[in-house]
PDB file of C-alpha atoms in Angstrom:
ATOM      1  CA  GLY V   1       1.594  18.112  -5.986  1.00 35.00           C
ATOM      2  CA  GLU V   2       3.711  15.221  -7.270  1.00 38.00           C
ATOM      3  CA  ASN V   3       1.761  11.883  -7.316  1.00 42.00           C
ATOM      4  CA  VAL V   4       1.693   9.057  -9.636  1.00 53.00           C
ATOM      5  CA  GLY V   5      -1.433   7.663 -11.418  1.00 51.00           C
ATOM      6  CA  LEU V   6      -2.343   5.479 -13.216  1.00 44.00           C
ATOM      7  CA  HIS V   7      -4.093   5.636 -17.282  1.00 48.00           C
ATOM      8  CA  LEU V   8      -7.075   3.040 -16.868  1.00 48.00           C
ATOM      9  CA  PRO V   9      -9.260   2.272 -13.672  1.00 84.00           C
ATOM     10  CA  THR V  10      -9.997  -0.760 -15.161  1.00 92.00           C
ATOM     11  CA  LEU V  11      -8.485  -3.634 -17.649  1.00 93.00           C
ATOM     12  CA  SER V  12     -10.414  -6.125 -18.907  1.00 95.00           C
ATOM     13  CA  VAL V  13      -8.558  -9.172 -19.651  1.00 95.00           C
ATOM     14  CA  GLN V  14      -9.569 -13.053 -21.676  1.00 97.00           C
ATOM     15  CA  GLU V  15      -8.060 -15.722 -19.502  1.00 97.00           C
ATOM     16  CA  GLY V  16      -4.648 -16.909 -21.480  1.00 97.00           C
ATOM     17  CA  ASP V  17      -3.839 -13.515 -22.670  1.00 96.00           C
ATOM     18  CA  ASN V  18      -1.172 -11.139 -22.014  1.00 96.00           C
ATOM     19  CA  SER V  19      -1.737  -7.801 -20.036  1.00 97.00           C
ATOM     20  CA  ILE V  20       0.013  -4.549 -19.624  1.00 96.00           C
ATOM     21  CA  ILE V  21      -0.797  -2.323 -16.354  1.00 96.00           C
ATOM     22  CA  ASN V  22       1.399   1.248 -16.632  1.00 94.00           C
ATOM     23  CA  CYS V  23       1.641   4.223 -14.272  1.00 94.00           C
ATOM     24  CA  ALA V  24       2.689   7.508 -14.710  1.00 93.00           C
ATOM     25  CA  TYR V  25       4.354   9.244 -11.756  1.00 90.00           C
ATOM     26  CA  SER V  26       5.753  13.153 -11.852  1.00 84.00           C
ATOM     27  CA  ASN V  27       8.282  12.921  -8.878  1.00 87.00           C
ATOM     28  CA  SER V  28      11.831  12.572 -11.171  1.00 86.00           C
ATOM     29  CA  ALA V  29      13.311  12.120  -7.381  1.00 87.00           C
ATOM     30  CA  SER V  30      11.850   8.327  -7.096  1.00 89.00           C
ATOM     31  CA  ASP V  31      14.319   5.772  -7.775  1.00 90.00           C
ATOM     32  CA  TYR V  32      11.940   2.884  -6.108  1.00 92.00           C
ATOM     33  CA  PHE V  33       9.009   1.319  -7.687  1.00 94.00           C
ATOM     34  CA  ILE V  34       6.793  -1.505  -6.664  1.00 95.00           C
ATOM     35  CA  TRP V  35       3.895  -2.813  -7.806  1.00 97.00           C
ATOM     36  CA  TYR V  36       1.303  -4.485  -4.979  1.00 97.00           C
ATOM     37  CA  LYS V  37      -1.698  -6.719  -5.555  1.00 97.00           C
ATOM     38  CA  GLN V  38      -4.810  -6.241  -3.805  1.00 97.00           C
ATOM     39  CA  GLU V  39      -7.580  -8.622  -3.350  1.00 95.00           C
ATOM     40  CA  SER V  40     -10.884  -8.350  -2.321  1.00 92.00           C
ATOM     41  CA  GLY V  41     -10.579  -8.009   1.653  1.00 92.00           C
ATOM     42  CA  LYS V  42      -7.530  -7.985   1.201  1.00 95.00           C
ATOM     43  CA  GLY V  43      -4.176  -6.152   2.206  1.00 96.00           C
ATOM     44  CA  PRO V  44      -1.738  -4.766  -0.522  1.00 96.00           C
ATOM     45  CA  GLN V  45       0.624  -8.020  -1.444  1.00 96.00           C
ATOM     46  CA  PHE V  46       3.917  -7.658  -2.759  1.00 95.00           C
ATOM     47  CA  ILE V  47       4.404  -8.487  -7.114  1.00 96.00           C
ATOM     48  CA  ILE V  48       7.582  -7.174  -7.702  1.00 96.00           C
ATOM     49  CA  ASP V  49      10.027  -3.852  -7.703  1.00 95.00           C
ATOM     50  CA  ILE V  50      12.536  -1.896  -9.547  1.00 96.00           C
ATOM     51  CA  ARG V  51      15.141   0.355  -8.581  1.00 93.00           C
ATOM     52  CA  SER V  52      15.869   3.382 -10.807  1.00 93.00           C
ATOM     53  CA  ASN V  53      19.189   1.963 -12.402  1.00 94.00           C
ATOM     54  CA  MET V  54      17.082  -0.393 -13.649  1.00 96.00           C
ATOM     55  CA  ASP V  55      15.355  -0.261 -17.528  1.00 96.00           C
ATOM     56  CA  LYS V  56      13.431  -3.639 -16.873  1.00 97.00           C
ATOM     57  CA  ARG V  57      12.971  -6.581 -14.301  1.00 97.00           C
ATOM     58  CA  GLN V  58      11.644  -9.621 -14.634  1.00 97.00           C
ATOM     59  CA  GLY V  59       9.493 -12.080 -12.027  1.00 95.00           C
ATOM     60  CA  GLN V  60       7.123 -15.310 -12.250  1.00 93.00           C
ATOM     61  CA  ARG V  61       5.118 -14.231 -15.345  1.00 96.00           C
ATOM     62  CA  VAL V  62       5.746 -11.024 -14.792  1.00 98.00           C
ATOM     63  CA  THR V  63       7.853  -7.802 -16.017  1.00 98.00           C
ATOM     64  CA  VAL V  64       8.168  -4.226 -14.944  1.00 98.00           C
ATOM     65  CA  LEU V  65       9.633  -1.692 -17.285  1.00 98.00           C
ATOM     66  CA  LEU V  66      10.154   1.101 -16.416  1.00 97.00           C
ATOM     67  CA  ASN V  67      10.949   4.520 -18.555  1.00 96.00           C
ATOM     68  CA  LYS V  68      12.564   7.914 -16.524  1.00 93.00           C
ATOM     69  CA  THR V  69      12.478   9.140 -19.384  1.00 93.00           C
ATOM     70  CA  VAL V  70       9.054  10.122 -19.755  1.00 94.00           C
ATOM     71  CA  LYS V  71       8.115   8.801 -16.223  1.00 94.00           C
ATOM     72  CA  HIS V  72       6.390   5.655 -16.842  1.00 95.00           C
ATOM     73  CA  LEU V  73       5.880   2.499 -15.128  1.00 96.00           C
ATOM     74  CA  SER V  74       4.177  -0.444 -16.471  1.00 97.00           C
ATOM     75  CA  LEU V  75       3.602  -3.904 -15.033  1.00 98.00           C
ATOM     76  CA  GLN V  76       3.425  -6.786 -17.904  1.00 98.00           C
ATOM     77  CA  ILE V  77       0.912 -10.140 -16.690  1.00 98.00           C
ATOM     78  CA  ALA V  78       2.042 -13.162 -19.018  1.00 97.00           C
ATOM     79  CA  ALA V  79      -0.812 -15.827 -20.062  1.00 97.00           C
ATOM     80  CA  THR V  80      -3.135 -13.924 -17.313  1.00 97.00           C
ATOM     81  CA  GLN V  81      -5.391 -16.939 -14.917  1.00 96.00           C
ATOM     82  CA  PRO V  82      -8.268 -16.078 -13.249  1.00 96.00           C
ATOM     83  CA  GLY V  83      -6.525 -15.504 -10.086  1.00 96.00           C
ATOM     84  CA  ASP V  84      -4.685 -12.221 -11.610  1.00 97.00           C
ATOM     85  CA  SER V  85      -8.073 -10.962 -11.155  1.00 96.00           C
ATOM     86  CA  ALA V  86      -7.709  -7.920  -8.721  1.00 96.00           C
ATOM     87  CA  VAL V  87      -6.590  -4.351  -8.070  1.00 96.00           C
ATOM     88  CA  TYR V  88      -3.152  -3.431  -8.908  1.00 97.00           C
ATOM     89  CA  PHE V  89      -1.197  -0.541  -7.265  1.00 96.00           C
ATOM     90  CA  CYS V  90       1.790   1.151  -8.413  1.00 96.00           C
ATOM     91  CA  ALA V  91       4.103   3.191  -5.685  1.00 94.00           C
ATOM     92  CA  GLU V  92       7.177   4.700  -5.483  1.00 92.00           C
ATOM     93  CA  ASN V  93       9.479   6.455  -2.958  1.00 85.00           C
ATOM     94  CA  ASN V  94      12.744   9.123  -2.838  1.00 75.00           C
ATOM     95  CA  SER V  95      14.822   7.466  -0.219  1.00 68.00           C
ATOM     96  CA  GLY V  96      15.800   3.980  -2.681  1.00 57.00           C
ATOM     97  CA  GLY V  97      13.465   1.987  -0.753  1.00 55.00           C
ATOM     98  CA  GLY V  98      13.954   2.979   3.393  1.00 57.00           C
ATOM     99  CA  ALA V  99      11.935   4.251   6.364  1.00 61.00           C
ATOM    100  CA  ASP V 100       9.785   6.073   3.727  1.00 71.00           C
ATOM    101  CA  GLY V 101       6.122   5.611   3.324  1.00 82.00           C
ATOM    102  CA  LEU V 102       5.111   4.744  -0.483  1.00 89.00           C
ATOM    103  CA  THR V 103       3.289   6.865  -2.850  1.00 89.00           C
ATOM    104  CA  PHE V 104       0.748   4.434  -4.053  1.00 92.00           C
ATOM    105  CA  GLY V 105      -1.257   5.233  -7.581  1.00 90.00           C
ATOM    106  CA  LYS V 106      -4.794   5.295  -8.054  1.00 88.00           C
ATOM    107  CA  GLY V 107      -5.257   1.754  -8.510  1.00 92.00           C
ATOM    108  CA  THR V 108      -6.625  -0.285 -11.701  1.00 94.00           C
ATOM    109  CA  HIS V 109      -8.808  -3.605 -11.680  1.00 94.00           C
ATOM    110  CA  LEU V 110      -7.681  -5.697 -13.840  1.00 96.00           C
ATOM    111  CA  ILE V 111     -10.504  -8.294 -14.939  1.00 95.00           C
ATOM    112  CA  ILE V 112      -9.493 -11.618 -16.145  1.00 96.00           C
ATOM    113  CA  GLN V 113     -12.583 -13.076 -18.561  1.00 94.00           C
ATOM    114  CA  PRO V 114     -13.043 -16.458 -18.629  1.00 90.00           C
TER     115      PRO V 114
ATOM    116  CA  ASP A   1       2.523 -17.511  11.163  1.00 62.00           C
ATOM    117  CA  THR A   2       0.787 -14.737   9.951  1.00 68.00           C
ATOM    118  CA  ALA A   3       3.445 -12.042   9.569  1.00 92.00           C
ATOM    119  CA  VAL A   4       1.162  -8.690   9.740  1.00 97.00           C
ATOM    120  CA  SER A   5      -1.730  -9.135  11.989  1.00 97.00           C
ATOM    121  CA  GLN A   6      -4.454  -6.071  12.689  1.00 97.00           C
ATOM    122  CA  THR A   7      -7.608  -6.788  15.219  1.00 97.00           C
ATOM    123  CA  PRO A   8     -10.237  -5.942  15.367  1.00 98.00           C
ATOM    124  CA  LYS A   9     -10.841  -6.549  11.828  1.00 97.00           C
ATOM    125  CA  TYR A  10     -14.043  -4.520  11.401  1.00 98.00           C
ATOM    126  CA  LEU A  11     -14.480  -2.219  13.883  1.00 98.00           C
ATOM    127  CA  VAL A  12     -18.309   0.405  13.720  1.00 98.00           C
ATOM    128  CA  THR A  13     -18.577   2.686  16.075  1.00 97.00           C
ATOM    129  CA  GLN A  14     -19.962   6.499  17.123  1.00 97.00           C
ATOM    130  CA  MET A  15     -19.527   9.706  15.967  1.00 97.00           C
ATOM    131  CA  GLY A  16     -17.030  11.372  18.939  1.00 97.00           C
ATOM    132  CA  ASN A  17     -15.991   7.823  20.496  1.00 98.00           C
ATOM    133  CA  ASP A  18     -12.475   7.162  20.571  1.00 98.00           C
ATOM    134  CA  LYS A  19     -11.136   3.655  19.572  1.00 98.00           C
ATOM    135  CA  SER A  20      -7.633   1.780  19.142  1.00 98.00           C
ATOM    136  CA  ILE A  21      -6.409  -0.596  15.922  1.00 98.00           C
ATOM    137  CA  LYS A  22      -3.499  -3.088  16.794  1.00 98.00           C
ATOM    138  CA  CYS A  23      -1.149  -4.061  14.890  1.00 98.00           C
ATOM    139  CA  GLU A  24       1.588  -6.706  15.546  1.00 97.00           C
ATOM    140  CA  GLN A  25       4.193  -8.059  12.898  1.00 97.00           C
ATOM    141  CA  ASN A  26       6.637 -11.240  13.648  1.00 96.00           C
ATOM    142  CA  LEU A  27       9.012 -10.424  11.139  1.00 95.00           C
ATOM    143  CA  GLY A  28      11.387  -8.656  12.795  1.00 93.00           C
ATOM    144  CA  HIS A  29      11.521  -5.557  10.903  1.00 93.00           C
ATOM    145  CA  ASP A  30      12.679  -2.072  11.931  1.00 90.00           C
ATOM    146  CA  THR A  31       9.906  -0.394  10.591  1.00 91.00           C
ATOM    147  CA  MET A  32       6.329   0.390  10.504  1.00 94.00           C
ATOM    148  CA  TYR A  33       3.646   2.077   8.715  1.00 94.00           C
ATOM    149  CA  TRP A  34       0.167   3.184   9.346  1.00 95.00           C
ATOM    150  CA  TYR A  35      -1.970   3.595   5.667  1.00 95.00           C
ATOM    151  CA  LYS A  36      -5.524   4.833   5.409  1.00 96.00           C
ATOM    152  CA  GLN A  37      -7.601   3.112   1.760  1.00 95.00           C
ATOM    153  CA  ASP A  38     -10.505   5.864   1.386  1.00 91.00           C
ATOM    154  CA  SER A  39     -13.609   4.517  -1.062  1.00 87.00           C
ATOM    155  CA  LYS A  40     -11.717   5.033  -3.941  1.00 87.00           C
ATOM    156  CA  LYS A  41      -9.352   2.659  -2.911  1.00 89.00           C
ATOM    157  CA  PHE A  42      -6.827   5.329  -2.603  1.00 91.00           C
ATOM    158  CA  LEU A  43      -4.142   4.515  -0.299  1.00 93.00           C
ATOM    159  CA  LYS A  44      -1.698   6.991   1.326  1.00 91.00           C
ATOM    160  CA  ILE A  45       0.677   7.173   4.161  1.00 91.00           C
ATOM    161  CA  MET A  46      -0.314   8.272   7.801  1.00 92.00           C
ATOM    162  CA  PHE A  47       2.893   7.794  10.142  1.00 89.00           C
ATOM    163  CA  SER A  48       6.040   5.422   9.767  1.00 89.00           C
ATOM    164  CA  TYR A  49       8.134   4.307  12.717  1.00 90.00           C
ATOM    165  CA  ASN A  50      11.113   3.694  12.794  1.00 87.00           C
ATOM    166  CA  ASN A  51      13.059   2.311  16.444  1.00 75.00           C
ATOM    167  CA  LYS A  52      10.101   3.977  18.342  1.00 70.00           C
ATOM    168  CA  GLU A  53      10.719   7.102  16.868  1.00 79.00           C
ATOM    169  CA  LEU A  54       8.108   8.966  14.524  1.00 83.00           C
ATOM    170  CA  ILE A  55       9.534   9.504  10.845  1.00 78.00           C
ATOM    171  CA  ILE A  56       6.846  11.293   8.962  1.00 71.00           C
ATOM    172  CA  ASN A  57       3.323  12.135   9.770  1.00 74.00           C
ATOM    173  CA  GLU A  58       2.191  13.105   6.854  1.00 68.00           C
ATOM    174  CA  THR A  59      -0.872  16.297   7.633  1.00 78.00           C
ATOM    175  CA  VAL A  60      -2.479  13.314   9.601  1.00 89.00           C
ATOM    176  CA  PRO A  61      -5.299  15.447  11.933  1.00 91.00           C
ATOM    177  CA  ASN A  62      -4.129  15.255  16.043  1.00 90.00           C
ATOM    178  CA  ARG A  63      -6.916  13.388  16.251  1.00 95.00           C
ATOM    179  CA  PHE A  64      -4.988   9.914  15.964  1.00 94.00           C
ATOM    180  CA  SER A  65      -1.528   9.176  17.022  1.00 93.00           C
ATOM    181  CA  PRO A  66       0.407   5.871  16.919  1.00 92.00           C
ATOM    182  CA  LYS A  67       1.241   3.703  19.892  1.00 92.00           C
ATOM    183  CA  SER A  68       4.579   1.782  19.786  1.00 91.00           C
ATOM    184  CA  PRO A  69       5.047  -0.355  22.991  1.00 91.00           C
ATOM    185  CA  ASP A  70       7.893  -2.251  21.094  1.00 90.00           C
ATOM    186  CA  LYS A  71       9.496  -2.451  17.549  1.00 90.00           C
ATOM    187  CA  ALA A  72       6.973  -5.134  16.676  1.00 94.00           C
ATOM    188  CA  HIS A  73       3.979  -2.818  17.851  1.00 95.00           C
ATOM    189  CA  LEU A  74       2.184  -0.140  16.285  1.00 95.00           C
ATOM    190  CA  ASN A  75      -0.940   0.630  17.809  1.00 96.00           C
ATOM    191  CA  LEU A  76      -3.257   3.543  15.950  1.00 97.00           C
ATOM    192  CA  HIS A  77      -5.132   5.595  18.127  1.00 96.00           C
ATOM    193  CA  ILE A  78      -8.514   7.540  17.319  1.00 97.00           C
ATOM    194  CA  ASN A  79      -9.822  10.269  19.469  1.00 97.00           C
ATOM    195  CA  SER A  80     -13.315  12.469  18.840  1.00 97.00           C
ATOM    196  CA  LEU A  81     -14.159   9.943  15.623  1.00 97.00           C
ATOM    197  CA  GLU A  82     -15.528  12.127  12.557  1.00 97.00           C
ATOM    198  CA  LEU A  83     -17.596  11.047   9.676  1.00 97.00           C
ATOM    199  CA  GLY A  84     -14.628  11.589   7.146  1.00 95.00           C
ATOM    200  CA  ASP A  85     -12.137   8.872   9.621  1.00 96.00           C
ATOM    201  CA  SER A  86     -14.559   5.713   7.818  1.00 97.00           C
ATOM    202  CA  ALA A  87     -12.193   4.350   5.751  1.00 97.00           C
ATOM    203  CA  VAL A  88     -10.192   0.917   5.932  1.00 98.00           C
ATOM    204  CA  TYR A  89      -6.780   1.299   7.544  1.00 98.00           C
ATOM    205  CA  PHE A  90      -3.836  -0.338   6.943  1.00 98.00           C
ATOM    206  CA  CYS A  91      -0.888  -1.086   9.047  1.00 97.00           C
ATOM    207  CA  ALA A  92       2.176  -2.402   7.375  1.00 96.00           C
ATOM    208  CA  SER A  93       6.147  -2.586   7.733  1.00 95.00           C
ATOM    209  CA  SER A  94       9.103  -3.306   6.198  1.00 92.00           C
ATOM    210  CA  GLN A  95      13.153  -3.865   6.818  1.00 89.00           C
ATOM    211  CA  SER A  96      15.025  -2.394   3.539  1.00 81.00           C
ATOM    212  CA  SER A  97      12.966  -2.125   0.761  1.00 80.00           C
ATOM    213  CA  GLU A  98       9.504  -4.318   0.392  1.00 86.00           C
ATOM    214  CA  GLN A  99       6.523  -3.548   2.489  1.00 92.00           C
ATOM    215  CA  PHE A 100       4.185  -6.303   3.879  1.00 94.00           C
ATOM    216  CA  PHE A 101       0.850  -5.579   4.767  1.00 96.00           C
ATOM    217  CA  GLY A 102      -1.433  -6.273   7.081  1.00 97.00           C
ATOM    218  CA  PRO A 103      -5.306  -7.589   6.114  1.00 97.00           C
ATOM    219  CA  GLY A 104      -7.004  -4.208   6.655  1.00 97.00           C
ATOM    220  CA  THR A 105      -9.532  -2.851   9.872  1.00 98.00           C
ATOM    221  CA  ARG A 106     -13.049  -1.342   8.266  1.00 98.00           C
ATOM    222  CA  LEU A 107     -13.545   1.418  10.198  1.00 98.00           C
ATOM    223  CA  THR A 108     -16.737   2.712   9.882  1.00 98.00           C
ATOM    224  CA  VAL A 109     -18.097   5.576  11.649  1.00 98.00           C
ATOM    225  CA  LEU A 110     -21.921   6.332  12.129  1.00 96.00           C
TER     226      LEU A 110
END
């Protein structure tokens, strides 16, 4: 079936470096994408989202890139900090972010090395 | 101050029992959800409720039933618990796009 998946289950980055987490999706009807951060023992926390009419969106230290041609989504985190260590999920739906639930990818564990 | 809260945080029970998990949101959102996260951290939508109407039910066994007494609450009832029900269950709410998640309830079925 159609799903959202991640290329790398674990990513280790040196503190201060930039990190890139990748995500592939297969549902061409998806029009809303979102990245969540989940720390141990906590619920997912919103990081940044993007709609299909955009290819790039920036937040504070984070950038999301969307390539609809190859159905690829990425999250860039600049100047990583110890607090960035967490599991990161991409998610999508095809109702513009409305009442349908999100379809989540498998998650990437980002480890920030001191 | 908690936007989305769940109780209990931990729930340990025997197979065959019936249990409930409560969820409350104080954000005034119209839509609430239940997700299940398995041991491999995979998150999957179970239900969503909009203005007390069930919108989706993603092939969840009928042993699971959401109950919404009002717009701010969406409780999850589980009958005849099975070992495979062990997971972390997350409640979430949204008004338009971004979904806000609760802290989760870790359910362990023995």
